[in-house]
mmCIF file of C-alpha atoms in Angstrom:
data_model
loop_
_atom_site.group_PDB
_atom_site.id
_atom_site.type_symbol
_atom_site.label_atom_id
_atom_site.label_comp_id
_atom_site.label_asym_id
_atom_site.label_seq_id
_atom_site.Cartn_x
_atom_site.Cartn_y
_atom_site.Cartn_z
ATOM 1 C CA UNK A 1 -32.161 89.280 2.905
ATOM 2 C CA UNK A 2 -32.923 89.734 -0.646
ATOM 3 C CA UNK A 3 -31.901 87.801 -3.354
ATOM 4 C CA UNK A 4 -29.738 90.223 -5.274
ATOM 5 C CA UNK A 5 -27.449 90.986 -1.688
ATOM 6 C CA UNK A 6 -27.073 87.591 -1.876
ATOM 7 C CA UNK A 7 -25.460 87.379 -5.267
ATOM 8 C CA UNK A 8 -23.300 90.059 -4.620
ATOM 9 C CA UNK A 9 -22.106 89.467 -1.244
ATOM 10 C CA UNK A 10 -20.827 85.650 -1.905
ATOM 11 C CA UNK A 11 -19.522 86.481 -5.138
ATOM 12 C CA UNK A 12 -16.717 86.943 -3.752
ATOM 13 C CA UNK A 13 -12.862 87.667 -6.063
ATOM 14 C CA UNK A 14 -9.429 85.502 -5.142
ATOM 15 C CA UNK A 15 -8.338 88.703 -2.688
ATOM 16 C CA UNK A 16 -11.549 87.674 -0.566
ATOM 17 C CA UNK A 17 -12.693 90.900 -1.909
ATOM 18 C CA UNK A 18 -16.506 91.401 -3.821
ATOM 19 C CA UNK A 19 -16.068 92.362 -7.368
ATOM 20 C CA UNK A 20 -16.851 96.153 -7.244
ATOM 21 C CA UNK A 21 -14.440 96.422 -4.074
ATOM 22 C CA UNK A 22 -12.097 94.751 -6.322
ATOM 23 C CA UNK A 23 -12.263 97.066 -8.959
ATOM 24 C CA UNK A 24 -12.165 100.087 -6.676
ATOM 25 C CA UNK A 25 -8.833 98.719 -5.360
ATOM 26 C CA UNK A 26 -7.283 98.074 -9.067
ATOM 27 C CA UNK A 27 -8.061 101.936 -9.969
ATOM 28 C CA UNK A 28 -6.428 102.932 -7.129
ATOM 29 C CA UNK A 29 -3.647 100.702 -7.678
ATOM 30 C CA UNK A 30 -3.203 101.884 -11.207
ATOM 31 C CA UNK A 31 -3.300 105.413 -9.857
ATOM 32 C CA UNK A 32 -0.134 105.088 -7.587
ATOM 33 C CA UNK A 33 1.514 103.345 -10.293
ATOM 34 C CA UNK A 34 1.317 106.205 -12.525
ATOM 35 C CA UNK A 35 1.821 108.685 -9.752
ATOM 36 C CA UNK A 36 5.036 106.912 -9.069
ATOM 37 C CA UNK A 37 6.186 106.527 -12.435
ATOM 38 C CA UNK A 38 5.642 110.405 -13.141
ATOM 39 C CA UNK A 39 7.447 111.150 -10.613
ATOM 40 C CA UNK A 40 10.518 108.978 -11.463
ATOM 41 C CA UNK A 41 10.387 110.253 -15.082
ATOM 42 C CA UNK A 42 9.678 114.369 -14.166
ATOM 43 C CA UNK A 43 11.338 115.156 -10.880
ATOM 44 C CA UNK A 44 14.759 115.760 -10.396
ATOM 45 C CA UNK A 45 14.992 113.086 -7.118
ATOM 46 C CA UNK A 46 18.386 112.165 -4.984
ATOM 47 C CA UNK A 47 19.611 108.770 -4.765
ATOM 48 C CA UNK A 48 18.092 107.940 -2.187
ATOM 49 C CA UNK A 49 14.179 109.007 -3.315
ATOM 50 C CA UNK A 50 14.773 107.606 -5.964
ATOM 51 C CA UNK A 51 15.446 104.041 -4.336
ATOM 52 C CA UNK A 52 12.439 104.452 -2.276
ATOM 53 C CA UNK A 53 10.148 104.986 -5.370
ATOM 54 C CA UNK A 54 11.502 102.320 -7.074
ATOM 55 C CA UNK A 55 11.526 99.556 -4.067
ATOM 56 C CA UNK A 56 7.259 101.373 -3.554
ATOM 57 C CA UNK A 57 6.883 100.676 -7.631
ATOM 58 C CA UNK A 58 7.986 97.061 -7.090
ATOM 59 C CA UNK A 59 6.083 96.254 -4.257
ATOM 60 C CA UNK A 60 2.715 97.830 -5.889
ATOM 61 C CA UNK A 61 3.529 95.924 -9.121
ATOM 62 C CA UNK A 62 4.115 92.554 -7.534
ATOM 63 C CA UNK A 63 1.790 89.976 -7.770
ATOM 64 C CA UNK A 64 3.287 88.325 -4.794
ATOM 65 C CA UNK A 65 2.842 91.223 -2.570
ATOM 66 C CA UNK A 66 -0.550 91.221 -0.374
ATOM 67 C CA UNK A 67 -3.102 93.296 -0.396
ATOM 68 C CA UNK A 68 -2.747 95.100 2.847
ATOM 69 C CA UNK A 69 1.105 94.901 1.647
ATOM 70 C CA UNK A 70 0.209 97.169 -1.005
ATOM 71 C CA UNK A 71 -2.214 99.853 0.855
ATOM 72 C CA UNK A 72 0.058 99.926 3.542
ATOM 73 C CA UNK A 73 2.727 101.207 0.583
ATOM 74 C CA UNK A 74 0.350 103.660 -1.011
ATOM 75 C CA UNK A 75 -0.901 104.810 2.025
ATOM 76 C CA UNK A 76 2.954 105.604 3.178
ATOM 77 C CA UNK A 77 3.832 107.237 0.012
ATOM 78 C CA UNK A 78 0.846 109.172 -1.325
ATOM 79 C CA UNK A 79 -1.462 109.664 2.546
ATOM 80 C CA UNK A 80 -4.643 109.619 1.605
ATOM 81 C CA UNK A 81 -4.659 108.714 -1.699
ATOM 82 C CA UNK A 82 -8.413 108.376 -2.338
ATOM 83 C CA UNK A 83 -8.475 112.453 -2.223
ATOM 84 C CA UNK A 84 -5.582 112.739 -4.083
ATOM 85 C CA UNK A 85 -7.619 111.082 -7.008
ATOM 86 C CA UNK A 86 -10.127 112.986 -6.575
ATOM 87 C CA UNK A 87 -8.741 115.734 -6.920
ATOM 88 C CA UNK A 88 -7.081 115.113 -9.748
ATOM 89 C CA UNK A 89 -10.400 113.338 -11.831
ATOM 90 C CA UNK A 90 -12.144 116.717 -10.772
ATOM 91 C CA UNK A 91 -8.689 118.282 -12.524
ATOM 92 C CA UNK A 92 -8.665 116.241 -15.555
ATOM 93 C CA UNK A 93 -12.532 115.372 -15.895
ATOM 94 C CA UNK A 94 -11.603 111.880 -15.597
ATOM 95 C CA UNK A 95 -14.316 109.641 -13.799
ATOM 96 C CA UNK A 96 -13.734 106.511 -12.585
ATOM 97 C CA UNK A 97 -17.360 105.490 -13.655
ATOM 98 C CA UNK A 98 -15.959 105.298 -17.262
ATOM 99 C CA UNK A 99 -13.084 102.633 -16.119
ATOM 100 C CA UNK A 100 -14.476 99.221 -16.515
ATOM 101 C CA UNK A 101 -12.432 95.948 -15.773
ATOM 102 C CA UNK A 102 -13.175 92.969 -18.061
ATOM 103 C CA UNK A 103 -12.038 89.426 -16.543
ATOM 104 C CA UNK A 104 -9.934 87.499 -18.308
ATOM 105 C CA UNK A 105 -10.379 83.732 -19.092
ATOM 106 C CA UNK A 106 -6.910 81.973 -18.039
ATOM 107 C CA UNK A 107 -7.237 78.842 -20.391
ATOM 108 C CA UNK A 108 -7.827 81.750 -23.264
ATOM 109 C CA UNK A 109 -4.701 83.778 -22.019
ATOM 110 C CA UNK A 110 -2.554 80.845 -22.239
ATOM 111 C CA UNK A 111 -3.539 79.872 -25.367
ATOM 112 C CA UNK A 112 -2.740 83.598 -27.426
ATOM 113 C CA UNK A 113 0.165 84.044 -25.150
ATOM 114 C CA UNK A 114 4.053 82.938 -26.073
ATOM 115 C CA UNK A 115 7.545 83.165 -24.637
ATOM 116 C CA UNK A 116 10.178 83.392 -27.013
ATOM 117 C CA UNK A 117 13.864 83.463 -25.925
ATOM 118 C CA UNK A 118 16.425 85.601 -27.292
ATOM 119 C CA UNK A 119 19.676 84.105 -28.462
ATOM 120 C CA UNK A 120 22.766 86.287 -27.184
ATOM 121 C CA UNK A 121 25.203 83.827 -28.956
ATOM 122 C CA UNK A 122 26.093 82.454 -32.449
ATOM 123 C CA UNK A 123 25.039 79.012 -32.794
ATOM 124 C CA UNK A 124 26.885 76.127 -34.495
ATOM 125 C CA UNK A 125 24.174 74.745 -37.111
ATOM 126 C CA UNK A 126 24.047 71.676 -38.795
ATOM 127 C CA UNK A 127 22.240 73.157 -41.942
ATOM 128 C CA UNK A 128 24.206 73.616 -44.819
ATOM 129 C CA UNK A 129 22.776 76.916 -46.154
ATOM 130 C CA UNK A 130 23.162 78.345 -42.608
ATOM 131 C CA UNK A 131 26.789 77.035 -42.638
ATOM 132 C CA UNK A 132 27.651 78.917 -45.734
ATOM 133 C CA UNK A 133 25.916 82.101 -44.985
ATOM 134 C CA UNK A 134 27.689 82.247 -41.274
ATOM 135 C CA UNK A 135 30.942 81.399 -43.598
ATOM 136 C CA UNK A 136 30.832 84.717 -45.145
ATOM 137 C CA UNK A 137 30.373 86.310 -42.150
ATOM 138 C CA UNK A 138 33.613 84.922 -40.472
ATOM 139 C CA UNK A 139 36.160 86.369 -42.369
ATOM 140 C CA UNK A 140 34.240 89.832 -41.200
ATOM 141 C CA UNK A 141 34.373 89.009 -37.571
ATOM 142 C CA UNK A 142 38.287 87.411 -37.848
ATOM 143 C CA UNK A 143 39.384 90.518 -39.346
ATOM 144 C CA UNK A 144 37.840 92.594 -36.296
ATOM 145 C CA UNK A 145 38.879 90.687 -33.660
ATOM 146 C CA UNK A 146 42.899 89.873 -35.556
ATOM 147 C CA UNK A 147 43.123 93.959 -35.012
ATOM 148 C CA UNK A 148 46.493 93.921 -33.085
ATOM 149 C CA UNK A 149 46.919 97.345 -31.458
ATOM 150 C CA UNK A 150 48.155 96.288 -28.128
ATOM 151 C CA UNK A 151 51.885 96.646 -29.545
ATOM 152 C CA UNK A 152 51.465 100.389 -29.815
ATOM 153 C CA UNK A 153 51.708 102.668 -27.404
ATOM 154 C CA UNK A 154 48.777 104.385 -26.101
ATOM 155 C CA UNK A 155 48.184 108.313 -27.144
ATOM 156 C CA UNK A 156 45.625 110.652 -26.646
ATOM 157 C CA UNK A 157 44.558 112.334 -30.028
ATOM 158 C CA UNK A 158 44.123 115.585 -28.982
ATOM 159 C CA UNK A 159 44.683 117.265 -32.519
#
């Protein structure tokens, strides 16, 4: 055995894949993803399609979902897949040569990376400046809610 077969056959991805399998799998992956997504956007699907597409999408876009997981669900939905995309670089002049996957460092990713929350909800604030600023506001928000229409009788305004 040479030296370079070596390399490449222990170097070896967290799937249990080698790299350039690796990267063949995460093209096609990214294929049926589109595919899917097209589809959901452009055709005009029933209910029921359209829950099937959707439940596919999840399961191809989970990162808890296995491997043969996810080629069993392209496989089921597209066939054979592999000639669909080739058919369709051969279409588009797209080639999957061109495609190249960079690894990412995880310490680096968590560093750049933040979660910010939301609020939903009006917060009581101990500041003064806030206090007075969110006092102008009430008097705004009173008068909507204080709107007392339930006394009248509902009509349609037709006219």
């Amino acid at each position: 055995m040479s030296n370079s077969y070596l390399s490449t056959s222990l170097h070896k991805t967290a799937s249990g894949l080698n790299q350039e399998a690796e990267d063949q799998f995460e093209l096609e992956l990214c294929w049926c993803i589109q595919q899917l997504q097209t589809g959901l956007t452009d055709m005009k699907l029933q209910d029921r399609q359209i829950y099937n597409l959707t439940k596919s999408l999840n399961v191809l876009k989970s990162n808890n979902a296995s491997l043969i997981k996810k080629r069993q669900v392209m496989r089921n939905t597209f066939g054979d897949y592999r000639s669909n995309m080739e058919k369709d670089e051969k279409k588009y002049g797209k080639t999957s040569s061109v495609v190249k996957f960079i690894t990412c460092d995880t310490k680096q990713l968590g560093k750049k990376s933040s979660f910010l929350r939301k609020a939903h909800f009006l917060t009581n604030t101990t500041n003064k400046n806030e206090k007075s600023q969110n006092d102008d506001k009430l008097p705004i928000i009173k008068s909507i809610k204080t709107k007392n229409t339930y006394n009248e009788p509902f009509k349609f305004n037709f006219s």
